PDB file of C-alpha atoms in Angstrom:
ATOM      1  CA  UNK J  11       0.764  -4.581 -39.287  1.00 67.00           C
ATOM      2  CA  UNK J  12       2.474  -2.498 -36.765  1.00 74.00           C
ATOM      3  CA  UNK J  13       1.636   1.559 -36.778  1.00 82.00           C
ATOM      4  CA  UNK J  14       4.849   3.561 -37.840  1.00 92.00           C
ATOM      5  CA  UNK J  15       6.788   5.556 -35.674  1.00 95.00           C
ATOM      6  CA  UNK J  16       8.232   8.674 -35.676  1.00 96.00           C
ATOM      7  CA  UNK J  17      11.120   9.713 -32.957  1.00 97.00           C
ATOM      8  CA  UNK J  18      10.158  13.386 -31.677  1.00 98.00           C
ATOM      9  CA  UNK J  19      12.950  15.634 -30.092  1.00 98.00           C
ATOM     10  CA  UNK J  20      11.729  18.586 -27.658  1.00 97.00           C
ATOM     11  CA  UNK J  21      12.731  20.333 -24.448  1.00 98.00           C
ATOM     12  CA  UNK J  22      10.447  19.965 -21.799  1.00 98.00           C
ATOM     13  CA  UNK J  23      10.423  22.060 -18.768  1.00 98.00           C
ATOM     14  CA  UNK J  24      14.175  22.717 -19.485  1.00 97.00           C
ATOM     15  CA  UNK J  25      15.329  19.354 -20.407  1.00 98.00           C
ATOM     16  CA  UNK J  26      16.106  17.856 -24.230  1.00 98.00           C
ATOM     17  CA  UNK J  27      13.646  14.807 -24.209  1.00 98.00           C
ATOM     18  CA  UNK J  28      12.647  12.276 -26.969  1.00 98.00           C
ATOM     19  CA  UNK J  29       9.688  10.029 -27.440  1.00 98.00           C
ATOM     20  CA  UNK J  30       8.874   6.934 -30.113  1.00 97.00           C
ATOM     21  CA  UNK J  31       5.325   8.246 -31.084  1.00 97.00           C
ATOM     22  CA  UNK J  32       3.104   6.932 -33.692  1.00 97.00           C
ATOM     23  CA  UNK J  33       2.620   9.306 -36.319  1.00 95.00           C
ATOM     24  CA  UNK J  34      -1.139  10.226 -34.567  1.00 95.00           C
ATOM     25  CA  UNK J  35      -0.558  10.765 -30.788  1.00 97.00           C
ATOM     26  CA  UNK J  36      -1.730  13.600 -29.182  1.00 97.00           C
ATOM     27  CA  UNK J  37       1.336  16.429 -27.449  1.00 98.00           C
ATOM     28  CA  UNK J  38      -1.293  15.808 -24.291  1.00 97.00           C
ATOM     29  CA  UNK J  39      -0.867  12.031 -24.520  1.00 97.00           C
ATOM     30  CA  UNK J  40       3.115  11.939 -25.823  1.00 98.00           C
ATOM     31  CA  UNK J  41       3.230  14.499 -22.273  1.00 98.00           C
ATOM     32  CA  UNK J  42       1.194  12.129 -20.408  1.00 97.00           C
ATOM     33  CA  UNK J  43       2.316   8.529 -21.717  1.00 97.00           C
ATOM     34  CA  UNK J  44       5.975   8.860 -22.884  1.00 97.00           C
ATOM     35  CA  UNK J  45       7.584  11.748 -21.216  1.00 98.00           C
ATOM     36  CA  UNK J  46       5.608  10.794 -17.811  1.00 97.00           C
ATOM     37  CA  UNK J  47       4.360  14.786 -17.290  1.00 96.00           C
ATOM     38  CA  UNK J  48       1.224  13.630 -15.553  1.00 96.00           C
ATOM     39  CA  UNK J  49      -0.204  17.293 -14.668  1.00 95.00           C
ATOM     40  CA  UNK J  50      -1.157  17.662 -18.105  1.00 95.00           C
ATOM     41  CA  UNK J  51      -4.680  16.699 -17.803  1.00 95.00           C
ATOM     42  CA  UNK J  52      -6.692  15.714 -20.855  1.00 93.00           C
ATOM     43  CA  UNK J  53     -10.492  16.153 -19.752  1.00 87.00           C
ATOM     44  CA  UNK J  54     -12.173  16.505 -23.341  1.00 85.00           C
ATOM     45  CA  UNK J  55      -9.856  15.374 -26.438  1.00 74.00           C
ATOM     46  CA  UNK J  56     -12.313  17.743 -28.503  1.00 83.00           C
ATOM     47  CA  UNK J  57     -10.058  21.164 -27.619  1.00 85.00           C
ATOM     48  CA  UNK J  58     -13.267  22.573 -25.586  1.00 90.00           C
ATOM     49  CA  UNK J  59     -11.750  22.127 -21.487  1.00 93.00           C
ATOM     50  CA  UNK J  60      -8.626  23.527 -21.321  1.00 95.00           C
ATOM     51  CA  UNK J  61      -7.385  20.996 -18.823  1.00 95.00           C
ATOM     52  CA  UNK J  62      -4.459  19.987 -21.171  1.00 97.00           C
ATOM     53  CA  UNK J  63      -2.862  23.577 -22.062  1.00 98.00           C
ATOM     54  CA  UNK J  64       0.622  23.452 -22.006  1.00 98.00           C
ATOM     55  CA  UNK J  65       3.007  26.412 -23.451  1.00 98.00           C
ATOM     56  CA  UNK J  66       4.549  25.568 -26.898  1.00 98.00           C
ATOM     57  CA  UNK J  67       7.705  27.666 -28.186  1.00 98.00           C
ATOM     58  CA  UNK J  68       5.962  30.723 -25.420  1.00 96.00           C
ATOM     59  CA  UNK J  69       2.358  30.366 -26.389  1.00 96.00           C
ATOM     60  CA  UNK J  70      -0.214  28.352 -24.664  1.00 96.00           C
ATOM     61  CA  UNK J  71      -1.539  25.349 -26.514  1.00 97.00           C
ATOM     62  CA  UNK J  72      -4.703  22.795 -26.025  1.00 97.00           C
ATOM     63  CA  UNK J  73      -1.718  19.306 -26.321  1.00 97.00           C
ATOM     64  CA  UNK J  74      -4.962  17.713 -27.169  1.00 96.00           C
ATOM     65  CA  UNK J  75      -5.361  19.615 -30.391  1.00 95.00           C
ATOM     66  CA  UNK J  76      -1.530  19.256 -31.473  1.00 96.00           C
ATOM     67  CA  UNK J  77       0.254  16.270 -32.606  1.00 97.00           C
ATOM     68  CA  UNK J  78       3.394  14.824 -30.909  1.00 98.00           C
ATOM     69  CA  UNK J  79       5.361  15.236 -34.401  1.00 98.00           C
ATOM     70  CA  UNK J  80       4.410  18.683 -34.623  1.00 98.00           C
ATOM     71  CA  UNK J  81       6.153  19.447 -31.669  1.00 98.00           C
ATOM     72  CA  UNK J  82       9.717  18.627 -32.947  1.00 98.00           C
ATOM     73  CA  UNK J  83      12.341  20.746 -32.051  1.00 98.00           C
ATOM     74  CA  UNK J  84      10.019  22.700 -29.967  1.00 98.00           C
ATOM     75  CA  UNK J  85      10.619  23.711 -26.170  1.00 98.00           C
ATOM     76  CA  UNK J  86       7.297  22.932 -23.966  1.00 98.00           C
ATOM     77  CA  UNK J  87       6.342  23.882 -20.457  1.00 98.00           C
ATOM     78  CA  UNK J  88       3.931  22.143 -18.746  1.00 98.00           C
ATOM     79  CA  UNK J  89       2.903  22.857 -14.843  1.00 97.00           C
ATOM     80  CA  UNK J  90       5.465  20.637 -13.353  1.00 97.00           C
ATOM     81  CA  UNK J  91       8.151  23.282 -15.143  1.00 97.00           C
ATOM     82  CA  UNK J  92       6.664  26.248 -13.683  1.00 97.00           C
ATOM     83  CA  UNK J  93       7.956  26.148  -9.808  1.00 94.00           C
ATOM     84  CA  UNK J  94      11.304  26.800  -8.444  1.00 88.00           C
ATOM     85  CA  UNK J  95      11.236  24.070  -5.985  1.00 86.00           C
ATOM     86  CA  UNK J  96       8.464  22.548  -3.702  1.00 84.00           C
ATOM     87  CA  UNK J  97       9.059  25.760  -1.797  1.00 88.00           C
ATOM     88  CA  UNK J  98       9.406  28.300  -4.542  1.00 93.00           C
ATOM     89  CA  UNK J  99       5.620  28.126  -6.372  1.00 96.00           C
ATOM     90  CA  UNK J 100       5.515  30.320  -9.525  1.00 97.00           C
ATOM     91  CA  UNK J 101       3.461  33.920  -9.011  1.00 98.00           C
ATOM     92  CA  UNK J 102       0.635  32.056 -10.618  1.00 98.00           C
ATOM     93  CA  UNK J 103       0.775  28.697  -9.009  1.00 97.00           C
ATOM     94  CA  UNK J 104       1.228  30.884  -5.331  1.00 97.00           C
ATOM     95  CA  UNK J 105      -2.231  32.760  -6.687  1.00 98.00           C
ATOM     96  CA  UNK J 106      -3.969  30.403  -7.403  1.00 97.00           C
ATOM     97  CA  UNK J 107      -3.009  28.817  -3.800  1.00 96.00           C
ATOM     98  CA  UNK J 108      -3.743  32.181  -1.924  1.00 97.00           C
ATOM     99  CA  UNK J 109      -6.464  32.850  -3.338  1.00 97.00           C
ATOM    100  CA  UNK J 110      -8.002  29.584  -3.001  1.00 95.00           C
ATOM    101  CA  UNK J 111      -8.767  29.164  -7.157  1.00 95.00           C
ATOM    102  CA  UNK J 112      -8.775  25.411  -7.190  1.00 89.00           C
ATOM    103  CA  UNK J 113     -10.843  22.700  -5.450  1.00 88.00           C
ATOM    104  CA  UNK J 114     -10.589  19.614  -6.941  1.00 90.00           C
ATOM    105  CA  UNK J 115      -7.372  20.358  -8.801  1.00 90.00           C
ATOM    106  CA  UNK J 116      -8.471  18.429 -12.385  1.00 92.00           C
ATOM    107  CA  UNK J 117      -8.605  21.614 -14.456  1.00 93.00           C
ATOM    108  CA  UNK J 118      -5.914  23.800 -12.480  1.00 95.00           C
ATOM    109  CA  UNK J 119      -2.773  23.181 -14.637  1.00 96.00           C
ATOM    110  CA  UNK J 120      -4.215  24.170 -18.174  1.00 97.00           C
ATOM    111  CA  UNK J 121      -5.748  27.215 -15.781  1.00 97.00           C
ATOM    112  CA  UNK J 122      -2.478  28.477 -15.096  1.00 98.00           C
ATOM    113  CA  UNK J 123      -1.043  27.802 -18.142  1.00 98.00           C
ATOM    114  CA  UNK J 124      -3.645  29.993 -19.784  1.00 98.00           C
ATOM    115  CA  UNK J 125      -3.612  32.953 -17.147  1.00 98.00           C
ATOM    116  CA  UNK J 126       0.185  33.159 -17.295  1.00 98.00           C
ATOM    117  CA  UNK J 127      -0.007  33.429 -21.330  1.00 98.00           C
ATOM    118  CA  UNK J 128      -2.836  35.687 -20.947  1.00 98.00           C
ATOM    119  CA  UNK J 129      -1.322  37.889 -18.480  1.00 98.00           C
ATOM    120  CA  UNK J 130       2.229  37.953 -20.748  1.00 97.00           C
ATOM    121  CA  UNK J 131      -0.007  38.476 -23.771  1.00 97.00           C
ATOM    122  CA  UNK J 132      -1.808  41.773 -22.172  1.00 98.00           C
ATOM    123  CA  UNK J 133       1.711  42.861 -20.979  1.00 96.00           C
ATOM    124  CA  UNK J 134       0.902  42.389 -17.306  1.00 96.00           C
ATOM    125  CA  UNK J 135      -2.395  44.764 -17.475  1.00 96.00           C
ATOM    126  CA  UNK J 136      -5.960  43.214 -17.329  1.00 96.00           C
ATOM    127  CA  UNK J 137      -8.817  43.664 -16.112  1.00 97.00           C
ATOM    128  CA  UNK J 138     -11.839  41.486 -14.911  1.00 97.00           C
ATOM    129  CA  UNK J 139     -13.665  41.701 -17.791  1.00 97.00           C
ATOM    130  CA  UNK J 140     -10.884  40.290 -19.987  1.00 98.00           C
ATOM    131  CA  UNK J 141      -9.941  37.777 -17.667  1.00 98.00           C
ATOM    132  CA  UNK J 142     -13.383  36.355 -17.785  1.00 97.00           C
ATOM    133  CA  UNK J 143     -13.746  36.573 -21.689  1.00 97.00           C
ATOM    134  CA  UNK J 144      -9.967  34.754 -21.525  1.00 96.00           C
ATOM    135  CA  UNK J 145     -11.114  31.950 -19.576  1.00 95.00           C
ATOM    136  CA  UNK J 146     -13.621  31.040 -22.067  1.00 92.00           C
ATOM    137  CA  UNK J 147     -11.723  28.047 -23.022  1.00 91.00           C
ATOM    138  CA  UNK J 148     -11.378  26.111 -20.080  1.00 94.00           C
ATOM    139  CA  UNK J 149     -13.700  24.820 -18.157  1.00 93.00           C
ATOM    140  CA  UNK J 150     -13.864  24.116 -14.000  1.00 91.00           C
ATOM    141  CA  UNK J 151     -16.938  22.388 -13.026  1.00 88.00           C
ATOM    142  CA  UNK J 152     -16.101  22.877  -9.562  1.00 88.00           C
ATOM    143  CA  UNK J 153     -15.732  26.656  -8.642  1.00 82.00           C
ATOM    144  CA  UNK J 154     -17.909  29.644 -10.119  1.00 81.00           C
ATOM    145  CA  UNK J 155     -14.778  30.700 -11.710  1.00 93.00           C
ATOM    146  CA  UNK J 156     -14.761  33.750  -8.754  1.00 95.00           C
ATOM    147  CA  UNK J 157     -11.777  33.209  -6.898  1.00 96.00           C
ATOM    148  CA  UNK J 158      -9.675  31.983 -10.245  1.00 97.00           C
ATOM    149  CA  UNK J 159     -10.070  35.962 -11.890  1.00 98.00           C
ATOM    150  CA  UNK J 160      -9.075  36.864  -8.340  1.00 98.00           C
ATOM    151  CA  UNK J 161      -5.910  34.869  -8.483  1.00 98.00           C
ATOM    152  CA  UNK J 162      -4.704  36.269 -12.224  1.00 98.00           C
ATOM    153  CA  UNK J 163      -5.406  39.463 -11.265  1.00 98.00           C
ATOM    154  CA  UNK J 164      -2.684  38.843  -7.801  1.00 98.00           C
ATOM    155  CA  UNK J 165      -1.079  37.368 -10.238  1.00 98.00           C
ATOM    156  CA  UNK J 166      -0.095  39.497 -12.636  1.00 98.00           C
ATOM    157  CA  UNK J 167       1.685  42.639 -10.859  1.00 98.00           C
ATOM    158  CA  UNK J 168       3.486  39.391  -8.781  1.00 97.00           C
ATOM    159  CA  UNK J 169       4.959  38.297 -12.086  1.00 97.00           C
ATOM    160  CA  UNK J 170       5.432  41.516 -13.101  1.00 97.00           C
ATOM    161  CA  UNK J 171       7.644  42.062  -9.975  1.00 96.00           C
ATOM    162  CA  UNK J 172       8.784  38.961 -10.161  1.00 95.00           C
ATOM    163  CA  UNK J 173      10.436  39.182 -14.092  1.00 94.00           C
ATOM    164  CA  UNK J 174       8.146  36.225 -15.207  1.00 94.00           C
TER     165      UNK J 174
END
């Protein structure tokens, strides 16, 4: 017997999508798999990495932890909405670059989807501490997590400046 299907309606990165989705597929997967939004990463499926945070009606979200259907009508940004162009990175994305906060790039796009909700959230302000008591829920095995607080904290006056 075939699994029913639901038809889900968003706006992604700007643009009204839809997606045939059985009634239990993951946001991450629907991102992933249907709507072909490939820097969603999923890393875990258990909510613990934060690889697969995307921003849900302006508040970041673990897409593994959310259902497909429960995203109906919503408007989602993943990291592939965040730029301007190739040549225009977002204050976060161009932090992160600076100040060399990635290496191998897997956990990177929930990163910056949780430090610009984070920054928003603290209303531009933060401090080390916080940042590093923020980035409790995701998870780089690669870096010792150094030059990521260094990047949100450029960050944040750059969006500030920046209207973001």
């Amino acid at each position: 017997m075939a699994e029913e299907t639901f038809e889900v309606n968003l706006t992604v990165n700007g643009i009204p999508r839809a997606a045939q989705v059985p009634a239990r597929r993951l946001l991450s997967d629907c991102l992933r798999h249907d709507l072909a939004q490939t820097g969603t990463h999923v890393g875990c499926d258990t909510s613990q990495c934060g690889a697969c945070v995307v921003h849900v009606d302006g508040k970041s979200v673990k897409s593994c932890t959310m259902l497909a259907v429960q995203a109906e009508g919503a408007k989602v940004i993943t990291i592939e909405g965040l730029a301007e162009s190739a040549e225009k990175l977002h204050p976060m994305q161009e932090a992160f670059r600076e100040n060399h906060a990635l290496q191998c790039g897997f956990c990177t796009p929930g990163m910056v989807m949780s430090a610009i909700d984070m920054v928003k959230r603290h209303n531009y302000e933060l401090d080390e501490t916080t940042v590093r008591r923020e980035l409790e829920g995701n998870l780089c095995r690669c870096t010792g997590y150094h030059n990521i607080v260094k990047a949100i904290l450029a960050a944040a006056p750059a969006m500030k400046s920046a209207g973001v």
